[in-house]
Coordinates of C-alpha atoms and ligand atoms in Angstrom, one line a residue:
X57 CA -24.9 -167.4 219.7
X58 CA -23.8 -167.3 216.1
X59 CA -20.2 -167.3 215.4
X60 CA -19.3 -164.7 212.7
X61 CA -16.5 -165.4 210.3
X62 CA -15.0 -162.1 209.1
X63 CA -12.9 -162.1 206.0
X64 CA -9.5 -160.4 206.3
X65 CA -6.1 -160.5 204.7
X66 CA -2.6 -160.6 206.1
X67 CA -1.1 -157.4 207.6
X68 CA 2.6 -156.7 207.3
X69 CA 4.9 -156.7 210.3
X70 CA 3.1 -158.8 212.9
X71 CA 6.3 -160.5 214.0
X72 CA 6.6 -160.8 217.7
X73 CA 9.8 -159.3 219.1
X74 CA 11.8 -159.7 222.3
X75 CA 8.5 -159.8 224.2
X76 CA 5.4 -160.1 222.1
X77 CA 4.0 -157.8 219.4
X78 CA 4.6 -154.2 220.2
X79 CA 3.3 -151.4 217.9
X80 CA 2.0 -147.9 218.1
X81 CA -1.5 -148.0 219.8
X82 CA -3.1 -146.5 216.6
X83 CA -1.7 -149.4 214.6
X84 CA -3.2 -151.9 217.0
X85 CA -6.5 -150.0 216.8
X86 CA -6.4 -150.2 213.0
X87 CA -9.0 -152.3 211.1
X88 CA -8.5 -156.1 211.8
X89 CA -5.0 -155.5 213.3
X90 CA -5.7 -156.9 216.7
X91 CA -8.1 -159.5 215.4
X92 CA -5.6 -160.9 212.8
X93 CA -3.0 -161.3 215.5
X94 CA -5.3 -162.9 218.0
X95 CA -6.7 -165.4 215.4
X96 CA -3.1 -166.2 214.4
X97 CA -2.2 -167.0 218.0
X98 CA -5.1 -169.4 218.2
X99 CA -4.3 -170.9 214.9
X100 CA -0.6 -171.3 215.8
X101 CA -1.4 -173.3 218.9
X102 CA -3.7 -175.7 217.2
X103 CA -6.9 -173.8 217.9
X104 CA -8.6 -172.6 221.0
X105 CA -11.4 -175.2 221.2
X106 CA -12.0 -176.5 224.7
X107 CA -9.1 -174.5 226.1
X108 CA -8.7 -172.2 229.1
X109 CA -6.8 -169.0 228.9
X110 CA -5.8 -166.3 231.4
X111 CA -6.4 -162.8 230.0
X112 CA -5.3 -159.5 231.5
X113 CA -3.1 -156.5 230.9
X114 CA -1.3 -153.5 232.4
X115 CA -4.3 -151.2 232.1
X116 CA -2.8 -148.9 229.4
X117 CA -4.9 -147.1 226.8
X118 CA -6.9 -149.6 224.7
X119 CA -6.5 -152.4 227.3
X120 CA -10.2 -152.3 228.1
X121 CA -11.4 -152.4 224.5
X122 CA -8.8 -155.0 223.4
X123 CA -9.8 -157.4 226.2
X124 CA -13.4 -157.4 224.9
X125 CA -12.3 -158.2 221.4
X126 CA -10.1 -161.0 222.7
X127 CA -12.9 -162.5 224.9
X128 CA -15.3 -162.5 221.9
X129 CA -12.7 -164.1 219.7
X130 CA -11.7 -166.7 222.3
X131 CA -15.4 -167.7 222.7
X132 CA -16.0 -167.8 219.0
X133 CA -12.9 -170.0 218.6
X134 CA -14.5 -172.5 221.1
X135 CA -12.5 -171.7 224.2
X136 CA -14.1 -173.3 227.3
X137 CA -13.0 -170.8 230.0
X138 CA -11.3 -167.5 230.4
X139 CA -9.8 -166.3 233.7
X140 CA -9.7 -162.5 233.6
X141 CA -8.3 -159.9 236.1
X142 CA -10.9 -157.6 237.5
X143 CA -11.3 -154.5 235.2
X144 CA -9.0 -156.4 232.8
X145 CA -6.0 -155.8 235.0
X146 CA -3.2 -158.3 235.7
X147 CA 0.5 -157.7 236.2
X148 CA 2.6 -159.9 234.0
X149 CA 3.9 -162.0 236.9
X150 CA 0.4 -162.4 238.3
X151 CA -0.8 -163.6 234.9
X152 CA 2.0 -166.1 234.8
X153 CA 1.1 -167.3 238.2
X154 CA -2.6 -167.8 237.3
X155 CA -1.7 -169.7 234.1
X156 CA 0.3 -172.1 236.3
X157 CA -2.0 -172.3 239.3
X158 CA -5.1 -173.2 237.3
X159 CA -3.1 -175.5 234.9
X160 CA -4.5 -173.5 231.9
X161 CA -3.5 -173.7 228.3
X162 CA -1.8 -170.3 228.4
X163 CA -2.6 -166.6 228.5
X164 CA -2.9 -163.4 226.5
X165 CA -1.1 -160.5 228.2
X166 CA -1.9 -157.0 227.0
X167 CA 1.1 -154.8 227.6
X168 CA 3.9 -152.9 226.1
X169 CA 5.7 -153.1 229.4
X170 CA 8.1 -150.1 229.9
X171 CA 7.0 -148.3 226.7
X172 CA 4.8 -145.3 227.3
X173 CA 1.0 -145.6 226.9
X174 CA -1.7 -143.6 225.3
X175 CA -3.4 -143.2 221.9
X176 CA -0.2 -141.9 220.4
X177 CA 2.1 -144.2 222.3
X178 CA 2.5 -147.9 222.4
X179 CA 0.4 -151.1 222.9
X180 CA 1.4 -154.7 222.9
X181 CA 0.1 -158.3 223.1
X182 CA 1.9 -161.4 224.1
X183 CA 1.0 -165.1 224.2
X184 CA 2.3 -167.1 227.2
X185 CA 2.3 -170.9 227.0
X186 CA 0.9 -173.3 229.6
X187 CA 4.1 -173.2 231.7
X188 CA 3.2 -169.5 232.3
X189 CA 6.2 -168.2 230.3
X190 CA 6.4 -166.2 227.1
X191 CA 5.9 -168.4 224.1
X192 CA 9.2 -169.8 222.9
X193 CA 10.6 -168.8 219.5
X194 CA 9.2 -171.9 217.8
X195 CA 5.7 -170.7 218.7
X196 CA 6.2 -167.0 218.0
X197 CA 7.6 -168.0 214.6
X198 CA 4.5 -170.1 213.9
X199 CA 2.3 -167.2 215.0
X200 CA 4.0 -164.9 212.6
X201 CA 3.6 -167.5 209.8
X202 CA -0.1 -167.6 210.5
X203 CA -0.4 -163.8 210.3
X204 CA 1.0 -164.1 206.7
X205 CA -1.7 -166.6 205.5
X206 CA -4.7 -165.5 207.5
X207 CA -7.9 -165.1 205.5
X208 CA -10.6 -164.8 208.2
X209 CA -11.1 -164.6 211.9
X210 CA -13.9 -165.7 214.2
X211 CA -15.9 -163.5 216.6
X212 CA -19.3 -163.0 218.2
X213 CA -21.8 -160.2 218.1
X214 CA -22.1 -159.6 221.9
X215 CA -22.3 -156.7 224.2
X216 CA -19.2 -155.8 226.1
X217 CA -18.8 -157.9 229.2
X218 CA -18.9 -156.1 232.6
X219 CA -15.4 -156.8 234.1
X220 CA -16.0 -154.8 237.2
X221 CA -17.4 -157.5 239.5
X222 CA -15.5 -160.5 240.8
X223 CA -17.3 -163.8 240.0
X224 CA -18.6 -166.0 237.3
X225 CA -20.1 -164.8 234.0
X226 CA -19.9 -165.8 230.3
X227 CA -19.4 -164.7 226.7
X228 CA -21.4 -166.9 224.3
X229 CA -20.7 -170.5 225.4
X230 CA -17.4 -169.6 227.2
X231 CA -17.3 -169.4 231.0
X232 CA -15.5 -166.3 232.3
X233 CA -14.2 -166.1 235.9
X234 CA -13.3 -162.6 237.0
X235 CA -10.6 -162.7 239.7
X236 CA -9.1 -160.2 242.0
X237 CA -5.7 -159.4 240.4
X238 CA -3.8 -159.3 243.7
X239 CA -5.1 -162.1 246.0
X240 CA -3.4 -165.2 244.4
X241 CA -0.2 -163.3 243.8
X242 CA -0.1 -162.1 247.4
X243 CA -0.6 -165.7 248.7
X244 CA 2.4 -166.9 246.6
X245 CA 4.6 -164.1 248.1
X246 CA 3.5 -165.2 251.6
X247 CA 4.8 -168.7 250.9
X248 CA 8.2 -167.4 249.6
X249 CA 9.1 -164.7 252.1
X250 CA 9.3 -164.2 255.8
X251 CA 6.6 -161.5 256.1
X252 CA 7.0 -161.5 259.9
X253 CA 10.7 -160.5 259.6
X254 CA 9.8 -157.8 257.1
X255 CA 7.1 -156.5 259.4
X256 CA 9.5 -156.3 262.3
X257 CA 11.9 -154.4 260.0
X258 CA 9.2 -151.8 259.3
X259 CA 8.2 -151.7 263.0
X260 CA 11.7 -150.8 263.9
X261 CA 11.5 -147.6 261.9
X262 CA 12.9 -148.7 258.5
X263 CA 11.7 -146.4 255.8
X264 CA 11.0 -147.3 252.2
X265 CA 9.7 -145.6 249.1
X266 CA 8.2 -147.6 246.2
X267 CA 7.4 -145.9 242.9
X268 CA 4.7 -147.7 241.0
X269 CA 5.0 -145.2 238.2
X270 CA 1.2 -144.9 237.7
X271 CA 1.3 -148.5 236.5
X272 CA 0.0 -151.9 237.3
X273 CA 2.1 -152.6 240.4
X274 CA 0.4 -149.9 242.4
X275 CA -2.5 -152.1 243.8
X276 CA -0.1 -155.0 244.4
X277 CA 2.5 -152.9 246.3
X278 CA -0.2 -151.1 248.3
X279 CA -1.8 -154.4 249.4
X280 CA 1.4 -156.2 250.2
X281 CA 3.7 -153.4 251.5
X282 CA 1.3 -151.1 253.2
X283 CA -1.6 -153.6 253.8
X284 CA 0.3 -156.7 254.8
X285 CA 3.8 -156.0 256.1
X286 CA 3.1 -152.7 257.8
X287 CA 4.9 -150.1 255.7
X288 CA 3.4 -146.8 256.6
X289 CA 0.7 -145.4 254.3
X290 CA 2.2 -143.3 251.6
X291 CA 5.2 -145.6 251.2
X292 CA 3.9 -146.4 247.7
X293 CA 3.9 -143.4 245.4
X294 CA 2.1 -143.1 242.0
X295 CA 0.0 -146.0 243.1
X296 CA -3.1 -145.6 240.9
X297 CA -2.7 -147.2 237.5
X298 CA -3.4 -144.7 234.7
X299 CA -4.0 -145.3 231.0
X300 CA -1.1 -143.1 230.1
X301 CA 1.1 -143.8 233.2
X302 CA 0.8 -140.1 234.0
X303 CA 2.4 -139.2 230.7
X304 CA 5.8 -140.7 231.5
X305 CA 7.7 -143.9 230.6
X306 CA 6.8 -146.5 233.2
X307 CA 10.5 -147.6 233.1
X308 CA 12.1 -148.1 236.5
X309 CA 15.5 -146.6 235.8
X310 CA 17.3 -143.5 237.0
X311 CA 16.2 -141.5 234.0
X312 CA 12.4 -142.2 234.2
X313 CA 12.1 -142.6 238.0
X314 CA 13.6 -139.2 238.6
X315 CA 11.7 -138.1 241.7
X316 CA 12.4 -141.4 243.5
X317 CA 16.1 -141.1 242.6
X318 CA 16.2 -137.5 243.9
X319 CA 14.6 -138.6 247.2
X320 CA 16.9 -141.6 247.6
X321 CA 20.2 -139.8 246.7
X322 CA 20.2 -137.7 249.8
X323 CA 21.5 -138.3 253.4
X324 CA 17.9 -137.8 254.6
X325 CA 16.5 -140.3 252.1
X326 CA 14.6 -143.5 253.1
X327 CA 16.6 -146.7 253.8
X328 CA 15.3 -148.5 250.8
X329 CA 13.8 -147.5 247.4
X330 CA 12.3 -149.4 244.6
X331 CA 10.3 -149.0 241.4
X332 CA 8.6 -151.2 238.9
X333 CA 7.5 -150.9 235.3
X334 CA 4.3 -150.7 233.3
X335 CA 3.4 -154.4 233.6
X336 CA 5.1 -155.1 236.9
X337 CA 7.8 -157.4 235.8
X338 CA 10.8 -155.1 236.2
X339 CA 12.4 -153.6 239.3
X340 CA 14.9 -151.0 240.3
X341 CA 16.6 -151.3 243.7
X342 CA 18.0 -148.4 245.6
X343 CA 19.4 -147.7 249.0
X344 CA 20.1 -144.4 250.7
X345 CA 22.6 -142.7 248.3
X346 CA 23.0 -146.1 246.6
X347 CA 22.0 -147.3 243.2
X348 CA 22.1 -151.1 242.7
X349 CA 22.7 -152.0 239.0
X350 CA 20.4 -154.8 237.9
X351 CA 23.3 -157.1 237.2
X352 CA 24.6 -156.6 240.7
X353 CA 21.2 -157.1 242.1
X354 CA 21.0 -160.5 240.4
X355 CA 24.5 -161.4 241.9
X356 CA 23.5 -160.2 245.4
X357 CA 20.2 -162.0 245.3
X358 CA 21.9 -165.2 244.2
X359 CA 24.4 -165.0 247.0
X360 CA 21.7 -164.2 249.6
X361 CA 18.6 -166.0 248.5
X362 CA 19.0 -168.8 251.0
X363 CA 18.0 -166.2 253.7
X364 CA 14.4 -166.2 252.5
X365 CA 12.3 -169.3 253.4
X366 CA 11.3 -170.0 249.7
X367 CA 15.0 -170.5 248.8
X368 CA 16.4 -171.9 252.1
X369 CA 17.3 -175.1 250.4
X370 CA 19.6 -173.3 248.0
X371 CA 19.5 -172.7 244.3
X372 CA 19.7 -175.3 241.5
X373 CA 21.4 -172.9 239.2
X374 CA 21.2 -169.4 237.8
X375 CA 20.8 -167.8 234.4
X376 CA 21.5 -164.4 232.9
X377 CA 21.0 -162.9 229.5
X378 CA 24.2 -162.5 227.5
X379 CA 24.5 -158.7 227.9
X380 CA 23.9 -158.9 231.7
X381 CA 27.2 -158.5 233.6
X382 CA 29.2 -161.5 234.6
X383 CA 28.9 -160.6 238.3
X384 CA 26.6 -163.5 239.0
X385 CA 28.9 -166.0 237.3
X386 CA 31.4 -165.7 240.1
X387 CA 28.7 -166.2 242.8
X388 CA 27.5 -169.3 241.0
X389 CA 31.1 -170.6 240.9
X390 CA 31.4 -170.0 244.6
X391 CA 28.1 -171.8 245.3
X392 CA 29.1 -174.6 243.0
X393 CA 25.9 -174.3 240.9
X394 CA 25.4 -174.0 237.1
X395 CA 25.3 -170.6 235.4
X396 CA 23.7 -170.2 232.0
X397 CA 24.1 -167.4 229.5
X398 CA 21.0 -166.9 227.3
X399 CA 19.8 -164.5 224.6
X400 CA 17.9 -161.4 225.7
X401 CA 14.3 -162.0 226.6
X402 CA 12.6 -164.0 229.3
X403 CA 11.4 -166.6 226.9
X404 CA 14.8 -168.1 226.9
X405 CA 14.7 -168.9 230.6
X406 CA 11.6 -171.0 230.4
X407 CA 13.1 -174.3 229.6
X408 CA 15.9 -173.9 232.2
X409 CA 13.3 -173.1 234.9
X410 CA 11.0 -175.9 233.8
X411 CA 13.8 -178.4 233.9
X412 CA 14.9 -177.2 237.4
X413 CA 18.3 -176.3 236.0
X414 CA 18.0 -172.6 237.1
X415 CA 16.2 -171.2 240.1
X416 CA 17.0 -167.5 239.7
X417 CA 17.2 -165.6 236.4
X418 CA 18.1 -162.0 235.5
X419 CA 18.6 -159.4 232.9
X420 CA 20.5 -156.2 232.9
X421 CA 17.3 -154.4 231.9
X422 CA 15.9 -154.3 235.5
X423 CA 14.5 -157.8 235.3
X424 CA 14.9 -160.5 238.0
X425 CA 12.8 -163.5 238.8
X426 CA 12.8 -167.1 239.9
X427 CA 11.1 -170.4 239.3
X428 CA 7.9 -169.3 241.3
X429 CA 6.6 -168.0 237.9
X430 CA 7.8 -168.0 234.3
X431 CA 8.2 -164.2 234.0
X432 CA 10.5 -161.7 235.6
X433 CA 8.8 -160.2 238.7
X434 CA 9.4 -156.7 240.0
X435 CA 7.7 -156.9 243.4
X436 CA 9.2 -160.4 244.1
X437 CA 12.7 -158.9 243.7
X438 CA 11.8 -156.0 246.1
X439 CA 10.4 -158.5 248.7
X440 CA 13.5 -160.7 248.4
X441 CA 15.7 -157.7 249.0
X442 CA 13.5 -156.7 252.0
X443 CA 13.8 -160.2 253.4
X444 CA 17.5 -160.2 253.0
X445 CA 17.8 -156.7 254.7
X446 CA 15.5 -157.9 257.5
X447 CA 17.7 -160.9 258.2
X448 CA 21.1 -159.3 257.7
X449 CA 20.0 -156.1 259.6
X450 CA 22.2 -154.0 257.4
X451 CA 22.0 -151.3 254.7
X452 CA 21.8 -151.7 251.0
X453 CA 25.1 -149.9 250.7
X454 CA 26.8 -152.3 253.0
X455 CA 25.3 -155.4 251.3
X456 CA 26.7 -154.1 248.1
X457 CA 30.2 -153.2 249.4
X458 CA 30.5 -156.5 251.2
X459 CA 29.5 -158.2 248.0
X460 CA 32.2 -156.4 245.9
X461 CA 34.9 -157.0 248.6
X462 CA 34.1 -160.7 248.3
X463 CA 33.5 -161.2 244.6
X464 CA 35.0 -158.1 242.9
X465 CA 32.9 -155.5 241.1
X466 CA 31.7 -155.6 237.5
X467 CA 31.4 -152.0 236.6
X468 CA 28.5 -151.9 234.2
X469 CA 26.5 -149.5 232.0
X470 CA 24.1 -149.6 229.1
X471 CA 23.9 -146.8 226.6
X472 CA 20.8 -146.6 224.5
X473 CA 20.6 -144.7 221.2
X474 CA 16.9 -144.5 220.4
X475 CA 14.8 -143.8 217.3
X476 CA 17.7 -144.1 214.9
X477 CA 17.0 -144.5 211.2
X478 CA 17.0 -148.3 210.7
X479 CA 19.7 -148.2 208.0
X480 CA 22.0 -146.1 210.2
X481 CA 21.7 -148.6 213.1
X482 CA 22.1 -151.5 210.7
X483 CA 25.2 -150.0 209.2
X484 CA 26.9 -149.8 212.6
X485 CA 26.0 -153.4 213.3
X486 CA 27.5 -154.4 209.9
X487 CA 30.7 -152.4 210.6
X488 CA 31.2 -154.4 213.8
X489 CA 30.2 -157.7 212.3
X490 CA 32.8 -157.2 209.5
X491 CA 35.5 -156.9 212.1
X492 CA 34.6 -159.9 214.3
X493 CA 37.1 -162.2 212.6
X494 CA 40.1 -159.7 212.6
X495 CA 39.6 -158.1 216.1
X496 CA 41.0 -160.9 218.3
X497 CA 44.6 -160.1 219.2
X498 CA 44.4 -156.4 218.3
X499 CA 44.6 -153.7 221.0
X500 CA 42.2 -150.8 221.1
X501 CA 42.7 -148.0 223.7
X502 CA 45.1 -150.2 225.6
X503 CA 42.6 -153.1 225.7
X504 CA 43.4 -156.3 223.9
X505 CA 40.5 -158.2 222.2
X506 CA 40.4 -161.8 223.4
X507 CA 37.4 -162.9 221.5
X508 CA 34.7 -161.4 219.3
X509 CA 31.5 -163.1 217.9
X510 CA 27.9 -162.9 217.1
X511 CA 26.2 -164.6 220.0
X512 CA 24.2 -167.7 219.3
X513 CA 22.6 -170.0 221.8
X514 CA 21.7 -173.6 221.9
X515 CA 19.1 -174.4 224.5
X516 CA 20.6 -177.1 226.7
X517 CA 17.1 -178.6 227.3
X518 CA 15.5 -178.9 223.9
X519 CA 18.5 -178.3 221.7
X520 CA 16.9 -175.4 219.7
X521 CA 19.3 -172.8 218.4
X522 CA 18.9 -169.0 218.2
X523 CA 21.4 -167.0 216.2
X524 CA 22.3 -163.3 215.8
X525 CA 21.6 -162.5 219.4
X526 CA 24.1 -159.6 219.7
X527 CA 27.7 -158.8 218.9
X528 CA 30.1 -159.3 221.7
X529 CA 33.7 -158.2 222.1
X530 CA 35.6 -159.7 225.0
X531 CA 38.7 -157.8 226.2
X532 CA 41.4 -159.1 228.4
X533 CA 40.8 -158.7 232.2
X534 CA 37.1 -159.4 232.0
X535 CA 35.9 -156.3 230.1
X536 CA 33.2 -156.6 227.5
X537 CA 31.4 -154.4 225.0
X538 CA 28.2 -155.7 223.4
X539 CA 26.2 -154.3 220.6
X540 CA 22.5 -155.2 220.0
X541 CA 19.4 -153.8 218.4
X542 CA 16.3 -153.6 220.5
X543 CA 13.4 -155.9 219.8
X544 CA 10.8 -153.9 221.7
X545 CA 10.9 -150.4 220.2
X546 CA 8.2 -149.0 217.9
X547 CA 10.1 -146.0 216.5
X548 CA 12.9 -146.8 214.0
X549 CA 15.8 -148.7 215.6
X550 CA 17.3 -148.5 219.1
X551 CA 21.0 -149.4 219.5
X552 CA 22.0 -150.8 222.8
X553 CA 25.7 -150.6 223.8
X554 CA 26.4 -152.7 226.9
X555 CA 29.8 -152.1 228.6
X556 CA 31.4 -153.8 231.5
X557 CA 34.8 -154.1 233.3
X558 CA 35.8 -156.2 236.2
X559 CA 37.7 -154.7 239.1
X560 CA 39.1 -156.9 241.9
X561 CA 41.4 -154.4 243.5
X562 CA 39.7 -153.8 246.9
X563 CA 40.8 -150.1 246.9
X564 CA 39.1 -149.4 243.6
X565 CA 35.6 -150.5 244.2
X566 CA 33.8 -147.2 244.6
X567 CA 34.5 -145.3 241.4
X568 CA 31.9 -143.7 239.3
X569 CA 30.9 -146.4 236.8
X570 CA 31.1 -144.1 233.7
X571 CA 34.7 -143.2 234.8
X572 CA 35.7 -146.8 235.5
X573 CA 34.3 -147.8 232.1
X574 CA 35.8 -145.0 230.1
X575 CA 38.4 -147.0 228.3
X576 CA 36.0 -149.8 227.3
X577 CA 33.5 -147.2 226.1
X578 CA 36.2 -145.5 224.1
X579 CA 37.3 -148.8 222.6
X580 CA 33.6 -149.7 221.7
X581 CA 33.2 -146.2 220.1
X582 CA 36.3 -146.7 218.1
X583 CA 35.5 -150.2 216.9
X584 CA 31.9 -149.3 215.9
X585 CA 32.5 -145.8 214.5
X586 CA 29.6 -144.7 216.7
X587 CA 30.1 -141.0 215.6
X588 CA 28.5 -142.0 212.3
X589 CA 25.2 -142.2 214.2
X590 CA 25.3 -138.4 214.3
X591 CA 24.5 -138.4 218.0
X592 CA 26.5 -136.5 220.7
X593 CA 25.4 -138.8 223.5
X594 CA 23.2 -141.7 224.3
X595 CA 19.5 -141.0 225.0
X596 CA 19.4 -143.2 228.1
X597 CA 22.2 -144.3 230.3
X598 CA 21.6 -147.0 232.9
Ligands
VG1_67 C1 14.1 -155.2 226.4 C2 15.2 -155.6 227.4 C3 15.1 -157.1 227.6 C4 13.7 -157.5 228.1 C5 12.7 -156.9 227.2 C6 11.2 -157.1 227.7 O1 14.3 -155.8 225.2 O2 16.5 -155.3 226.9 O3 16.1 -157.5 228.5 O4 13.5 -158.8 228.3 O5 12.8 -155.5 227.0 O6 11.1 -156.5 228.9 P1 15.0 -155.1 223.9 O7 14.9 -156.1 222.8 O8 14.3 -153.8 223.7 O9 16.4 -154.9 224.3 V1 9.6 -155.9 229.4 O10 9.7 -155.4 231.0 O11 8.9 -155.9 228.1 O12 8.6 -157.1 229.6
CO68 CO1 7.8 -155.2 231.7

């Protein structure tokens, strides 16, 4: 098979963000766009010759066509072997697992995660390294550099490969193994959790609702929850992956998982509710009339993980992204384990997990995971919660209120202002940056600023530094306000305002979060001059 070398030239803006390269689908479908990026990935990692890659995606519009392009290019670049999910589908955590299980050289994951899908929506591509985790900044910087100097890419003239049948096939000289996307993942979950205890829970009449949001987790949740641990058929809703996720945002939060929320926030609701995102790495946890904030979920899982067989020996440490609430910090202190604060994005957890410094990791954006893979993992979090509920034989609401009584409660919320003109968003960031030096010691809305800075992180394992990772303002009494611009959006700029306040008075643990946070919110608005955004309210509040 003749390798074809196609001349091309650099395309602007192929800089990977928080989680890979994300653009409008039509941009990705543009001439040479995908090809330039894929060739740059191979060039950045020292070529693909002789290597093995895992390839799969969340099934969104353009997934099927893009996989064919990537397979041809991998073969043309000399790759030895590709492991591909049947029909081109793999959840992000399942892809991470396959990369590790088969000791491959990495993987290409096609997804824009929680962003909507469709020809007029979003597409994305991410390279994961041989540890199964998102490529660290050093590698993504190198990929970007290669996109700026590319002059040709390599491909083959071949027919599309049939990805429908499990088994061995090939593209050019490259062997291709098509695997069932669920089997290996399910086996790993069997090893971590007490499926017998979870089955007993369902047999005792426990009711659950899982919203797969028409995205990739559908087949995984069906197989494991309904097929393996005995949840009744119909427990999983929106379980068939669709190219456009049914027209919604596959983002498991109260705004986008509206129907699930409505069902759970009622006295007649199921005992337990959960949802996951487009590529299966995020989770939302709910109980009857109970919403568990992702930051609280991380803290609760840290305090209770030992109840699941996979974590019965305890945790080496925990890590959370900087804007994630400090709830887990106090649990770590109580357990006597290390707690790390990293920049936003799962790539920053990889070294800590590889070095066995952290066992659990989490982000406020509905992401939790452990050292079983190198990605966050939606269904894993759901199964860990189920395992804990099965052992403790109590409700989600009780688990949460027990936790707050013991550790105090970090009221928490994130306000997103989406699709802002870039200059307007940047002006707000500059206004806050300009005040960082003078804020400490001043009082705003009755809150005294203890500390203010632009977050930078030095990786404790390899010493690499990442700067400008969000502006944080620490008030007395454990309250914080953080400003950050999103690195995953495709429309203008998205400002994220993260607000938290610590409450330890046992009589004040069940307030409405927005109410409890109102002073911190007012202070954050005041400091940033948020009214200059020209918006009455945030677009999404979580
Ligand atoms: C968002 C979240 C971040 C998460 C990232 C990828 O990034 O805030 O916590 O790691 O999405 O999640 P940003 O830069 O928009 O704030 V997903 O489920 O893409 O894989
Ligand atoms: Co995701």
